[in-house]
CSV table of C-alpha atoms and ligand atoms in Angstrom, one decimal:
chain,number,residue,atom,x,y,z
A,180,MET,CA,85.0,193.6,58.2
A,181,LYS,CA,85.4,190.0,57.1
A,182,GLY,CA,84.9,188.4,53.7
A,183,ILE,CA,83.2,185.1,52.9
A,184,ILE,CA,83.8,183.1,49.7
A,185,LEU,CA,81.2,180.6,48.8
A,186,ALA,CA,83.2,177.7,47.4
A,187,ALA,CA,81.3,174.5,48.3
A,188,GLY,CA,79.5,173.9,45.0
A,189,TYR,CA,80.1,170.8,42.8
A,190,GLY,CA,81.2,172.8,39.7
A,191,THR,CA,79.4,170.4,37.4
A,192,ARG,CA,79.8,172.6,34.3
A,193,PHE,CA,83.5,171.8,34.5
A,194,LEU,CA,83.4,168.1,34.8
A,195,PRO,CA,85.3,165.9,34.5
A,196,ALA,CA,88.1,168.2,35.8
A,197,THR,CA,86.0,169.1,38.9
A,198,LYS,CA,85.8,165.5,39.9
A,199,THR,CA,89.1,166.2,41.7
A,200,VAL,CA,90.0,169.8,41.1
A,201,PRO,CA,87.9,172.4,42.9
A,202,LYS,CA,86.3,174.8,40.4
A,203,GLU,CA,87.9,177.6,42.3
A,204,MET,CA,91.3,176.2,41.6
A,205,LEU,CA,90.9,176.4,37.8
A,206,PRO,CA,93.3,179.1,36.8
A,207,LEU,CA,93.4,182.1,34.5
A,208,ILE,CA,96.7,180.8,32.9
A,209,ASP,CA,98.6,180.5,36.2
A,210,LYS,CA,96.6,181.9,39.0
A,211,PRO,CA,93.7,180.0,40.5
A,212,SER,CA,90.5,182.0,40.2
A,213,ILE,CA,89.9,182.0,44.0
A,214,ALA,CA,93.1,184.0,44.3
A,215,PHE,CA,91.6,186.9,42.4
A,216,ILE,CA,88.8,187.1,45.0
A,217,VAL,CA,91.3,187.0,47.9
A,218,GLU,CA,93.3,189.7,46.3
A,219,GLU,CA,90.2,191.8,45.7
A,220,PHE,CA,89.4,191.4,49.5
A,221,LEU,CA,92.9,192.4,50.5
A,222,ALA,CA,93.0,195.4,48.2
A,223,SER,CA,89.7,196.4,49.8
A,224,GLY,CA,91.1,196.2,53.4
A,225,ILE,CA,89.6,192.8,54.3
A,226,THR,CA,92.2,190.5,55.8
A,227,GLU,CA,90.0,187.9,57.5
A,228,ILE,CA,88.4,185.6,55.0
A,229,LEU,CA,86.2,182.6,55.6
A,230,VAL,CA,86.0,180.1,52.8
A,231,ILE,CA,82.9,177.9,52.8
A,232,SER,CA,84.1,174.7,51.2
A,233,SER,CA,83.2,171.1,51.1
A,234,ARG,CA,84.6,167.6,50.7
A,235,ARG,CA,86.9,167.2,47.6
A,236,LYS,CA,88.1,170.8,48.0
A,237,LYS,CA,91.2,170.0,50.1
A,238,SER,CA,93.6,171.7,47.6
A,239,LEU,CA,92.0,175.0,48.4
A,240,GLU,CA,93.3,174.8,52.0
A,241,ASP,CA,96.7,173.7,50.8
A,242,TYR,CA,96.9,176.5,48.3
A,243,PHE,CA,96.6,179.1,51.0
A,244,ASP,CA,99.2,177.4,53.2
A,245,ARG,CA,103.0,177.8,53.0
A,246,GLU,CA,104.8,175.6,50.5
A,247,VAL,CA,107.8,175.1,52.8
A,248,GLU,CA,109.8,172.7,50.5
A,249,LEU,CA,109.6,174.9,47.5
A,250,GLU,CA,110.4,178.0,49.6
A,251,GLY,CA,113.6,176.2,50.7
A,252,ILE,CA,114.7,175.4,47.2
A,253,PHE,CA,114.0,178.9,45.9
A,254,ARG,CA,115.7,180.5,48.9
A,255,ALA,CA,118.8,178.4,48.3
A,256,GLU,CA,118.8,179.4,44.6
A,257,GLY,CA,118.2,183.0,45.4
A,258,ALA,CA,115.2,182.8,43.1
A,259,GLU,CA,113.4,185.9,44.5
A,260,GLU,CA,110.8,186.1,41.8
A,261,LYS,CA,109.7,182.5,42.2
A,262,LEU,CA,109.7,182.9,46.0
A,263,ALA,CA,107.4,185.9,45.7
A,264,LYS,CA,105.0,183.8,43.6
A,265,ILE,CA,104.4,181.3,46.3
A,266,SER,CA,104.6,183.5,49.4
A,267,PRO,CA,101.3,183.2,51.3
A,268,TYR,CA,98.8,186.1,51.4
A,269,LYS,CA,99.0,188.4,54.4
A,270,ALA,CA,95.5,187.3,55.5
A,271,LYS,CA,93.9,185.0,57.9
A,272,ILE,CA,92.0,182.5,55.9
A,273,TYR,CA,89.6,180.2,57.6
A,274,PHE,CA,87.7,177.2,56.2
A,275,VAL,CA,84.5,175.7,57.2
A,276,ARG,CA,82.9,172.8,55.4
A,277,GLN,CA,79.3,172.8,54.3
A,278,GLN,CA,78.4,169.1,55.0
A,279,GLU,CA,75.4,169.0,52.7
A,280,MET,CA,74.8,170.9,49.5
A,281,LEU,CA,71.7,172.7,50.7
A,282,GLY,CA,72.0,176.0,48.9
A,283,THR,CA,73.5,179.5,49.5
A,284,GLY,CA,71.3,180.3,52.5
A,285,HIS,CA,72.5,177.1,54.3
A,286,ALA,CA,76.1,177.9,53.3
A,287,LEU,CA,75.9,181.4,54.8
A,288,LEU,CA,74.5,180.0,58.0
A,289,GLN,CA,77.8,178.1,58.4
A,290,ALA,CA,79.5,181.5,58.8
A,291,LYS,CA,77.4,182.9,61.6
A,292,SER,CA,79.7,182.1,64.6
A,293,VAL,CA,82.7,183.6,62.7
A,294,ILE,CA,81.1,186.8,61.7
A,295,ASN,CA,79.6,188.0,65.0
A,296,ASP,CA,77.9,191.4,65.0
A,297,GLU,CA,79.5,193.2,62.0
A,298,PRO,CA,78.8,193.7,58.4
A,299,PHE,CA,80.5,191.3,55.9
A,300,VAL,CA,81.1,190.8,52.2
A,301,VAL,CA,80.1,187.7,50.4
A,302,ALA,CA,81.7,186.7,47.1
A,303,TYR,CA,80.7,184.1,44.6
A,304,PRO,CA,83.9,183.0,43.0
A,305,ASP,CA,82.3,182.7,39.6
A,306,ASP,CA,82.4,186.5,39.4
A,307,LEU,CA,85.8,188.1,38.9
A,308,HIS,CA,86.3,191.9,38.9
A,309,PHE,CA,89.0,194.0,37.4
A,310,GLY,CA,89.3,197.7,37.7
A,311,SER,CA,91.0,200.6,39.5
A,312,LYS,CA,88.7,200.3,42.5
A,313,PRO,CA,88.1,196.8,43.7
A,314,LEU,CA,84.4,195.9,43.7
A,315,THR,CA,84.4,194.9,47.4
A,316,ARG,CA,85.8,198.4,48.2
A,317,GLN,CA,83.0,199.9,46.2
A,318,LEU,CA,80.4,198.0,48.3
A,319,ILE,CA,82.1,199.0,51.5
A,320,GLU,CA,82.0,202.7,50.6
A,321,THR,CA,78.3,202.4,49.7
A,322,TYR,CA,77.7,200.8,53.0
A,323,GLU,CA,79.6,203.6,54.8
A,324,GLN,CA,77.4,206.1,53.0
A,325,THR,CA,74.1,204.4,53.6
A,326,GLY,CA,74.4,202.0,56.5
A,327,CYS,CA,72.5,199.5,54.3
A,328,SER,CA,73.2,196.1,52.9
A,329,VAL,CA,74.5,196.4,49.3
A,330,LEU,CA,74.0,194.4,46.2
A,331,ALA,CA,76.5,194.7,43.4
A,332,THR,CA,74.8,195.1,40.0
A,333,ILE,CA,75.7,195.4,36.3
A,334,HIS,CA,73.6,197.4,34.0
A,335,ASP,CA,71.7,195.8,31.1
A,336,PRO,CA,73.8,192.7,30.4
A,337,PRO,CA,72.9,191.0,27.1
A,338,ASP,CA,71.7,187.8,29.0
A,339,LEU,CA,69.7,189.8,31.6
A,340,ASN,CA,67.3,186.9,32.1
A,341,ARG,CA,69.9,184.7,33.5
A,342,TYR,CA,70.4,186.9,36.6
A,343,GLY,CA,68.5,188.0,39.7
A,344,VAL,CA,67.1,191.3,38.5
A,345,VAL,CA,66.4,194.0,41.0
A,346,LYS,CA,63.3,196.0,41.4
A,347,LEU,CA,64.2,199.6,42.4
A,348,ASP,CA,62.4,201.6,45.0
A,349,PRO,CA,60.9,204.9,43.6
A,350,ASP,CA,63.7,206.7,45.4
A,351,GLY,CA,66.1,205.1,42.9
A,352,ILE,CA,68.5,204.2,45.8
A,353,HIS,CA,66.9,201.3,47.7
A,354,VAL,CA,66.1,197.9,46.2
A,355,ALA,CA,62.5,196.9,46.7
A,356,ASP,CA,62.7,193.3,45.5
A,357,ILE,CA,64.7,190.9,43.4
A,358,VAL,CA,63.3,188.6,40.7
A,359,GLU,CA,65.4,185.5,39.9
A,360,LYS,CA,65.7,184.8,36.2
A,361,PRO,CA,62.7,186.8,35.1
A,362,PRO,CA,61.0,185.8,31.8
A,363,ARG,CA,61.8,188.1,28.9
A,364,GLY,CA,59.6,191.2,29.0
A,365,GLU,CA,59.0,190.8,32.7
A,366,GLU,CA,62.2,192.2,34.0
A,367,PRO,CA,61.6,194.7,36.9
A,368,SER,CA,64.6,196.8,35.7
A,369,ARG,CA,67.7,196.5,33.6
A,370,GLU,CA,69.9,196.1,36.8
A,371,ALA,CA,71.3,192.6,37.3
A,372,SER,CA,72.6,191.4,40.6
A,373,ILE,CA,76.1,189.8,40.5
A,374,GLY,CA,78.0,187.7,42.9
A,375,ARG,CA,79.1,190.3,45.5
A,376,TYR,CA,77.0,191.3,48.4
A,377,LEU,CA,77.6,193.3,51.6
A,378,TYR,CA,75.3,192.3,54.4
A,379,THR,CA,74.7,193.6,57.8
A,380,SER,CA,74.8,190.9,60.5
A,381,GLU,CA,71.0,191.1,60.7
A,382,LEU,CA,71.0,188.7,57.8
A,383,PHE,CA,71.8,185.8,60.1
A,384,ARG,CA,68.7,186.3,62.2
A,385,LEU,CA,66.6,186.4,59.0
A,386,LEU,CA,68.4,183.4,57.6
A,387,GLU,CA,67.5,181.4,60.7
A,388,GLU,CA,64.0,182.6,60.6
A,389,GLY,CA,63.7,181.5,56.9
A,390,TRP,CA,65.4,178.2,57.7
A,391,ASP,CA,62.7,177.4,60.3
A,392,LEU,CA,60.0,178.1,57.7
A,393,HIS,CA,61.9,176.1,55.0
A,394,ARG,CA,60.4,172.7,54.1
A,395,GLY,CA,63.2,170.6,52.5
A,396,GLY,CA,65.3,171.0,49.4
A,397,GLU,CA,67.9,173.7,48.8
A,398,TYR,CA,67.7,176.8,50.9
A,399,TYR,CA,68.7,180.1,49.2
A,400,HIS,CA,69.3,183.4,51.0
A,401,THR,CA,66.4,185.0,49.0
A,402,TYR,CA,63.9,184.9,51.9
A,403,ALA,CA,66.4,186.8,54.2
A,404,LEU,CA,67.3,189.2,51.5
A,405,ARG,CA,63.7,190.0,50.8
A,406,GLN,CA,63.0,190.7,54.4
A,407,LEU,CA,65.8,193.2,54.4
A,408,MET,CA,64.4,194.7,51.2
A,409,LYS,CA,60.9,195.1,52.7
A,410,ALA,CA,62.5,197.0,55.6
A,411,ARG,CA,64.2,199.3,53.1
A,412,LYS,CA,67.6,198.2,54.3
A,413,VAL,CA,69.1,197.2,50.9
A,414,VAL,CA,70.7,199.5,48.3
A,415,PHE,CA,72.6,198.7,45.1
A,416,LYS,CA,76.0,199.6,43.7
A,417,ARG,CA,76.4,199.6,40.0
A,418,THR,CA,79.8,198.0,39.4
A,419,GLU,CA,82.5,200.2,38.2
A,420,GLY,CA,85.2,198.4,36.2
A,421,GLU,CA,85.0,195.1,34.4
A,422,ARG,CA,83.3,192.0,35.7
A,423,LEU,CA,84.0,188.6,34.2
A,424,ASP,CA,81.7,185.6,34.7
A,425,ILE,CA,83.7,182.4,34.8
A,426,GLY,CA,80.8,180.2,35.8
A,427,SER,CA,80.5,178.6,32.3
A,428,PRO,CA,83.3,177.2,30.1
A,429,GLU,CA,82.7,179.9,27.5
A,430,GLY,CA,82.9,182.7,30.1
A,431,TYR,CA,86.0,181.1,31.6
A,432,LEU,CA,87.7,181.0,28.2
A,433,ARG,CA,86.7,184.7,27.7
A,434,ALA,CA,88.2,185.5,31.1
A,435,ILE,CA,91.4,183.7,30.2
A,436,LEU,CA,91.7,185.7,27.0
A,437,ARG,CA,91.0,189.0,28.8
A,438,TYR,CA,93.6,188.2,31.4
A,439,ALA,CA,96.1,187.0,28.8
A,440,ALA,CA,95.6,190.3,26.8
A,441,GLY,CA,97.6,192.0,29.6
A,442,VAL,CA,100.8,190.1,28.9
A,443,GLU,CA,102.6,190.7,25.6
A,444,SER,CA,103.7,187.1,24.9
A,445,TYR,CA,100.2,185.8,25.5
A,446,ARG,CA,98.7,188.6,23.3
A,447,GLU,CA,100.9,187.2,20.5
A,448,VAL,CA,99.2,183.8,20.8
A,449,ILE,CA,95.8,185.5,20.7
A,450,ARG,CA,96.8,187.4,17.6
A,451,GLU,CA,97.9,184.1,16.1
A,452,ALA,CA,94.4,182.7,16.8
A,453,ILE,CA,92.7,185.7,15.2
A,454,GLU,CA,95.0,186.3,12.2
A,455,GLY,CA,96.9,183.1,11.8
A,456,ASP,CA,96.0,179.4,11.5
A,457,LEU,CA,96.1,178.5,15.2
A,458,LEU,CA,92.3,177.7,15.3
A,459,GLY,CA,92.5,175.5,12.2
A,460,PRO,CA,89.8,172.8,12.0
A,461,GLY,CA,89.8,172.2,15.8
A,462,LEU,CA,90.8,169.1,17.6
A,463,GLY,CA,87.5,167.7,18.8
B,70,G1P,C1,73.2,183.7,41.3
B,70,G1P,C2,72.2,184.6,42.0
B,70,G1P,C3,71.6,185.6,41.0
B,70,G1P,C4,72.8,186.4,40.4
B,70,G1P,C5,73.9,185.5,39.8
B,70,G1P,C6,75.1,186.3,39.5
B,70,G1P,O1,72.6,182.9,40.3
B,70,G1P,O2,71.1,183.8,42.5
B,70,G1P,O3,70.8,186.5,41.7
B,70,G1P,O4,72.4,187.3,39.4
B,70,G1P,O5,74.3,184.5,40.8
B,70,G1P,O6,76.1,185.5,38.8
B,70,G1P,P1,73.3,181.6,39.6
B,70,G1P,O7,74.2,182.2,38.6
B,70,G1P,O8,74.0,180.9,40.7
B,70,G1P,O9,72.1,180.9,39.0
């Protein structure tokens, strides 16, 4: 099974940094956020990864290449720890550029010729997952049990209305529909879809069908997904473990703190912020 990372977007919520730094390269302290997705794929047994990128995202390609010069220096120094930090992933990572920002459906169509006739996992790099079983693995196991496409969900987040909310089939297993950002009080369930999807390759046929019907503007994958849902070919997997949304600056800061909480010297700084005078009057 292959993995796809949708990394073509502008990342406008992180301007001005994202004028030149791809959003996916913004790090949690020292590791670019996209690396967490690649590690989740690898830990789930996926070693072939397609990144859908775009212009101004060149550093993504460089990041996954070897850093030969530094390797030479660290090897000469016998600096094994530093060497390990820059050694490339044991994965085949391909890149394709989405030439126009025409939405997720259009982005996924770029992957068709690479995927062939097998199921695949799609990750939005805004959603990071931490836990004993990688989220992608959870989706693969659900697919193995059901043969269906799988949506990852979280249960009853406080900002439910900012998500695609799933409507469940009466059998409690299949997903009957998805409502994007439903108004308060009109949510079809408390189950919110997050940025991990496992699709069967049938999705491509439906994406193409939808593309033919599409009349300009951004093209999302919703049409294709809905067709799969109508055919009762979609189930959901409620995420086990912790999901962090780094799509907004506030969520990104929260993720940095959660990540930092795992390292004692960083925890010390967080304590200083809570108990000491690190926050002060602010710099802005
Ligand atoms: C997208 C999806 C939505 C999902 C969300 C998860 O929305 O369209 O269904 O709930 O990601 O983060 P976006 O956040 O891009 O508006």
